[in-house]
PDB file of C-alpha atoms in Angstrom:
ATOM      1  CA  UNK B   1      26.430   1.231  -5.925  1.00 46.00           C
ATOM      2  CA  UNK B   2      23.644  -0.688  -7.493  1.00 49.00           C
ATOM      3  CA  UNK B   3      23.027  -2.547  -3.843  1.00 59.00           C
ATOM      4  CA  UNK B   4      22.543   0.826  -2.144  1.00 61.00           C
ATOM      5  CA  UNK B   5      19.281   1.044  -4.316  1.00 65.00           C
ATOM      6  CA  UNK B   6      17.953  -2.556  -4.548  1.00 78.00           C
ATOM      7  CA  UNK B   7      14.040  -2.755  -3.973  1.00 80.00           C
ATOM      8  CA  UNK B   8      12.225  -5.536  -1.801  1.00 85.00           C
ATOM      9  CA  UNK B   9      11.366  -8.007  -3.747  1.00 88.00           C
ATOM     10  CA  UNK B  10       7.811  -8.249  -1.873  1.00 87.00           C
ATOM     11  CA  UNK B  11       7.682  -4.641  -3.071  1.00 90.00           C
ATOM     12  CA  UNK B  12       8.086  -5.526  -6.816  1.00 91.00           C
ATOM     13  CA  UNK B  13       5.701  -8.513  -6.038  1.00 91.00           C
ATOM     14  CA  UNK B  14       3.377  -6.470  -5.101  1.00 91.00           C
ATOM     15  CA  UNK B  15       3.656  -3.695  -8.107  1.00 92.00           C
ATOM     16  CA  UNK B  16       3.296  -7.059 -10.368  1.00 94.00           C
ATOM     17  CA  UNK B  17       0.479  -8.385  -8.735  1.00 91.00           C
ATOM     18  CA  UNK B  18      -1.440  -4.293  -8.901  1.00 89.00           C
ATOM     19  CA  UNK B  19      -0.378  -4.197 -12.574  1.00 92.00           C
ATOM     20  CA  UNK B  20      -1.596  -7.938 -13.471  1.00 92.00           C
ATOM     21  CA  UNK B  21      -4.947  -7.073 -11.662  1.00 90.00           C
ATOM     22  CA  UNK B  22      -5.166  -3.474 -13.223  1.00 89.00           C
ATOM     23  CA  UNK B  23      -4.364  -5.541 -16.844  1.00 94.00           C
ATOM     24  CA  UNK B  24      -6.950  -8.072 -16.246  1.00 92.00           C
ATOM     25  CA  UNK B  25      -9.854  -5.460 -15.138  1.00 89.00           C
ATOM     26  CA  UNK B  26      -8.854  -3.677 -18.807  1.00 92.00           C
ATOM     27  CA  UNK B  27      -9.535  -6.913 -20.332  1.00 95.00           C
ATOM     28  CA  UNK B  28     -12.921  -7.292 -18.848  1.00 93.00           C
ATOM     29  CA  UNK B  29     -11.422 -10.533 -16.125  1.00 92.00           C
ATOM     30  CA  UNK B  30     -12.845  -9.839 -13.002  1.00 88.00           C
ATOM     31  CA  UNK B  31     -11.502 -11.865  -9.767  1.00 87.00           C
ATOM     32  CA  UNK B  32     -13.428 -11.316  -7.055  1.00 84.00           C
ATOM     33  CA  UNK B  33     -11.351 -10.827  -3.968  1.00 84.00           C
ATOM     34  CA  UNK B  34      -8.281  -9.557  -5.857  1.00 81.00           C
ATOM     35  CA  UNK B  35     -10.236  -7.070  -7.609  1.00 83.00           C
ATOM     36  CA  UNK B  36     -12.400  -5.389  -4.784  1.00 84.00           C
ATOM     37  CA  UNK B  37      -9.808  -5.710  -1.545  1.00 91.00           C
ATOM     38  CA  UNK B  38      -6.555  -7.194  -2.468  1.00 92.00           C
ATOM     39  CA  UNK B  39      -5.180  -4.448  -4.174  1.00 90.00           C
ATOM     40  CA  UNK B  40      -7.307  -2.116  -1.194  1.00 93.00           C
ATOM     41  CA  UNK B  41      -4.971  -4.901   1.544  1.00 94.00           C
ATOM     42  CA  UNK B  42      -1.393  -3.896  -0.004  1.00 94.00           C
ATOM     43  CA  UNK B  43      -2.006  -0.342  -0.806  1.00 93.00           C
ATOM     44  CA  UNK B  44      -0.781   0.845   2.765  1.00 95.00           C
ATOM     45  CA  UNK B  45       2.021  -0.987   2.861  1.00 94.00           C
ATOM     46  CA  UNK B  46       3.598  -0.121  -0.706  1.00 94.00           C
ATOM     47  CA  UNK B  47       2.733   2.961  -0.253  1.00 92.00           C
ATOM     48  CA  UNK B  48       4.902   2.820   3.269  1.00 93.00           C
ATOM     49  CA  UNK B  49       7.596   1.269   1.783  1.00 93.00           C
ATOM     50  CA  UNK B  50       7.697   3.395  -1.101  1.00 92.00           C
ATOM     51  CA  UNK B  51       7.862   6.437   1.047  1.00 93.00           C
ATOM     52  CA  UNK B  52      10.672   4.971   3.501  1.00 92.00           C
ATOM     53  CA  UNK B  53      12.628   3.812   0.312  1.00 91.00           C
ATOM     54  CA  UNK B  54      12.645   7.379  -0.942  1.00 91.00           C
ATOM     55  CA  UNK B  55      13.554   9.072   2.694  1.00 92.00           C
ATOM     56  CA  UNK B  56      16.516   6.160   3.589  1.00 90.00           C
ATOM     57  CA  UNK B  57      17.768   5.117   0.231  1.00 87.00           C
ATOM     58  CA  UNK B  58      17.265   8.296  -1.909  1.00 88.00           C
ATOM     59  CA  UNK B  59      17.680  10.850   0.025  1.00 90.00           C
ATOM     60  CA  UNK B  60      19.929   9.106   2.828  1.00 89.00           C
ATOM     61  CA  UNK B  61      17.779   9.563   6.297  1.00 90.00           C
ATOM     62  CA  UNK B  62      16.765   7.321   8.754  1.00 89.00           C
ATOM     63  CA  UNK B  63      13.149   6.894   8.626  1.00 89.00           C
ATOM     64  CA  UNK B  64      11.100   4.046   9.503  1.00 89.00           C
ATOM     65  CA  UNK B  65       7.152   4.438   9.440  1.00 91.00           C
ATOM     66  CA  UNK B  66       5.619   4.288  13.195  1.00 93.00           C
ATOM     67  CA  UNK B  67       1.930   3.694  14.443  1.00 94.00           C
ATOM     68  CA  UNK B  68       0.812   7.622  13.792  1.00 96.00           C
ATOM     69  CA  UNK B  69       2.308   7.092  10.231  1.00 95.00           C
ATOM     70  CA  UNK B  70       0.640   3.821   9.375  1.00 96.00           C
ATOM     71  CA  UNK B  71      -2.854   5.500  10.993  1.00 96.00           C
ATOM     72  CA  UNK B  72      -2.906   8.800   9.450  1.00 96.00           C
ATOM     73  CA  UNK B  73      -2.296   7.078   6.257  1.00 96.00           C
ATOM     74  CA  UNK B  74      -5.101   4.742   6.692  1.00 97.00           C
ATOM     75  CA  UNK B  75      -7.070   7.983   7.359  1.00 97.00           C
ATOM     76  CA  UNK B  76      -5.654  10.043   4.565  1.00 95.00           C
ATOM     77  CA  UNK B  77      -6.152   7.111   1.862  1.00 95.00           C
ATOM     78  CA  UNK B  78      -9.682   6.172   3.495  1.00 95.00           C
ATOM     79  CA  UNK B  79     -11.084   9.896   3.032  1.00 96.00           C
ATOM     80  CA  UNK B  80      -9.265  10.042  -0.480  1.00 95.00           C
ATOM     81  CA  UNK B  81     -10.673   6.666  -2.310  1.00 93.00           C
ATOM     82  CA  UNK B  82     -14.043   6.075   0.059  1.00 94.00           C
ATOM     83  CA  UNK B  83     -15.273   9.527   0.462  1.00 95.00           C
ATOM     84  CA  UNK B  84     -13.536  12.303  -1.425  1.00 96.00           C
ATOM     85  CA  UNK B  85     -13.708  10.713  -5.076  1.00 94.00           C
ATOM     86  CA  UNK B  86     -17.096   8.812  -4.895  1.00 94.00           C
ATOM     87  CA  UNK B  87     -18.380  12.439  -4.453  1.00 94.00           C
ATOM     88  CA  UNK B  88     -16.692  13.677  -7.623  1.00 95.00           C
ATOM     89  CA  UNK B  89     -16.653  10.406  -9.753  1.00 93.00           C
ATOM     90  CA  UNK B  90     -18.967   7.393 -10.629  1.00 90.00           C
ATOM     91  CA  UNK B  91     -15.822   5.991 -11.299  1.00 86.00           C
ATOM     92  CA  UNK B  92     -15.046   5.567  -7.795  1.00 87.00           C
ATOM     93  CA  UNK B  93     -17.635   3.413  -4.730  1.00 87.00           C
ATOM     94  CA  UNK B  94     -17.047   4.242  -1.336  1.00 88.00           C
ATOM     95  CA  UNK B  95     -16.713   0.574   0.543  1.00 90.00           C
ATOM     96  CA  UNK B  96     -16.027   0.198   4.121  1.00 93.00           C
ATOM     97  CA  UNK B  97     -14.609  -3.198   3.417  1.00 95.00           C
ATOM     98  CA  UNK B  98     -12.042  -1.278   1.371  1.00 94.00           C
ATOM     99  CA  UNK B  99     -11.190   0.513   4.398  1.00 96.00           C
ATOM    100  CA  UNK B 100     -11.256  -2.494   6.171  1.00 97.00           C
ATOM    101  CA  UNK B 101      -8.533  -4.322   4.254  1.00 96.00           C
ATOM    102  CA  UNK B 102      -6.255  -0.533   4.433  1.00 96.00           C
ATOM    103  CA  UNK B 103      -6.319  -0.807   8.042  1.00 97.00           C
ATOM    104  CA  UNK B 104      -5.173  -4.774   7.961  1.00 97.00           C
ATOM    105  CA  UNK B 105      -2.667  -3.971   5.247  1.00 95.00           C
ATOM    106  CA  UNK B 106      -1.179  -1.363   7.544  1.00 95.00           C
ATOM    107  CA  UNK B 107      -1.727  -3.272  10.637  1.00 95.00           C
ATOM    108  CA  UNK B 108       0.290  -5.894   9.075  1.00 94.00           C
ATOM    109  CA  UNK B 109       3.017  -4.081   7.571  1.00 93.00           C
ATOM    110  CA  UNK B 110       3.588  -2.200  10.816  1.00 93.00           C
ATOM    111  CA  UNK B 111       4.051  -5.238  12.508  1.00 92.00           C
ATOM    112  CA  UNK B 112       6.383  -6.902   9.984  1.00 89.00           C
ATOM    113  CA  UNK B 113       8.342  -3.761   9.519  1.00 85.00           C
ATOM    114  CA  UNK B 114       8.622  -3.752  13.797  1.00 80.00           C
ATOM    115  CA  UNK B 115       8.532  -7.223  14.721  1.00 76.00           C
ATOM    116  CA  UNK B 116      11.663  -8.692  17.433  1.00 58.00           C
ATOM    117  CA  UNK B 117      13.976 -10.722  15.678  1.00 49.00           C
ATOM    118  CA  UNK B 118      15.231 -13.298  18.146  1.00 53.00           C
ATOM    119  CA  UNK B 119      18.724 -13.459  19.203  1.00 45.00           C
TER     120      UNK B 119
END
């Protein structure tokens, strides 16, 4: 039973690596890359995973993200974080490098999650 729901351990890498950077930023550590476009690089492809974990494992479908998925999603987050909130919040700097590194992180994960396996 417990196998049915195991997570990808890149997955939980990844959710350790956001919440060591989010922990560090609270404590005033700043690393460069990591903190402006590393977290911006894996955002597309947790938040992929995440939603194909929920559709094939939770609630039993077949689902795998395609190209219009990964796209609209770099879209969707894009307009979100690097237009929508840097008009409502200081808190928030609209960066086209940041939606630079969303369109490699779902470039990338669309490839891994399609690529041929040999055989």
């Amino acid at each position: 039973m417990l196998r049915k729901y195991r997570i990808s351990v890149l997955f939980l890498c990844g959710l350790f690596i956001w919440s060591a950077i989010i922990i560090f930023r609270k404590n005033g550590i700043i690393i460069p890359w990591f903190n402006d476009y590393f977290t911006d690089l894996i955002t597309v492809p947790m938040y992929g995973y995440l939603i194909q974990y929920g559709m094939n494992k939770i609630l039993g479908f077949r689902w795998q993200p395609d190209l219009k998925f990964i796209i609209s999603s770099v879209i969707y987050l894009s307009l979100l974080f690097e237009w929508f909130c840097p008009l409502v919040s200081d808190h928030f700097v609209g960066d086209f490098f940041d939606v630079l590194a969303y369109s490699i992180g779902g470039i990338g994960y669309y490839v891994f999650q399609h690529k041929k396996v040999p055989g």
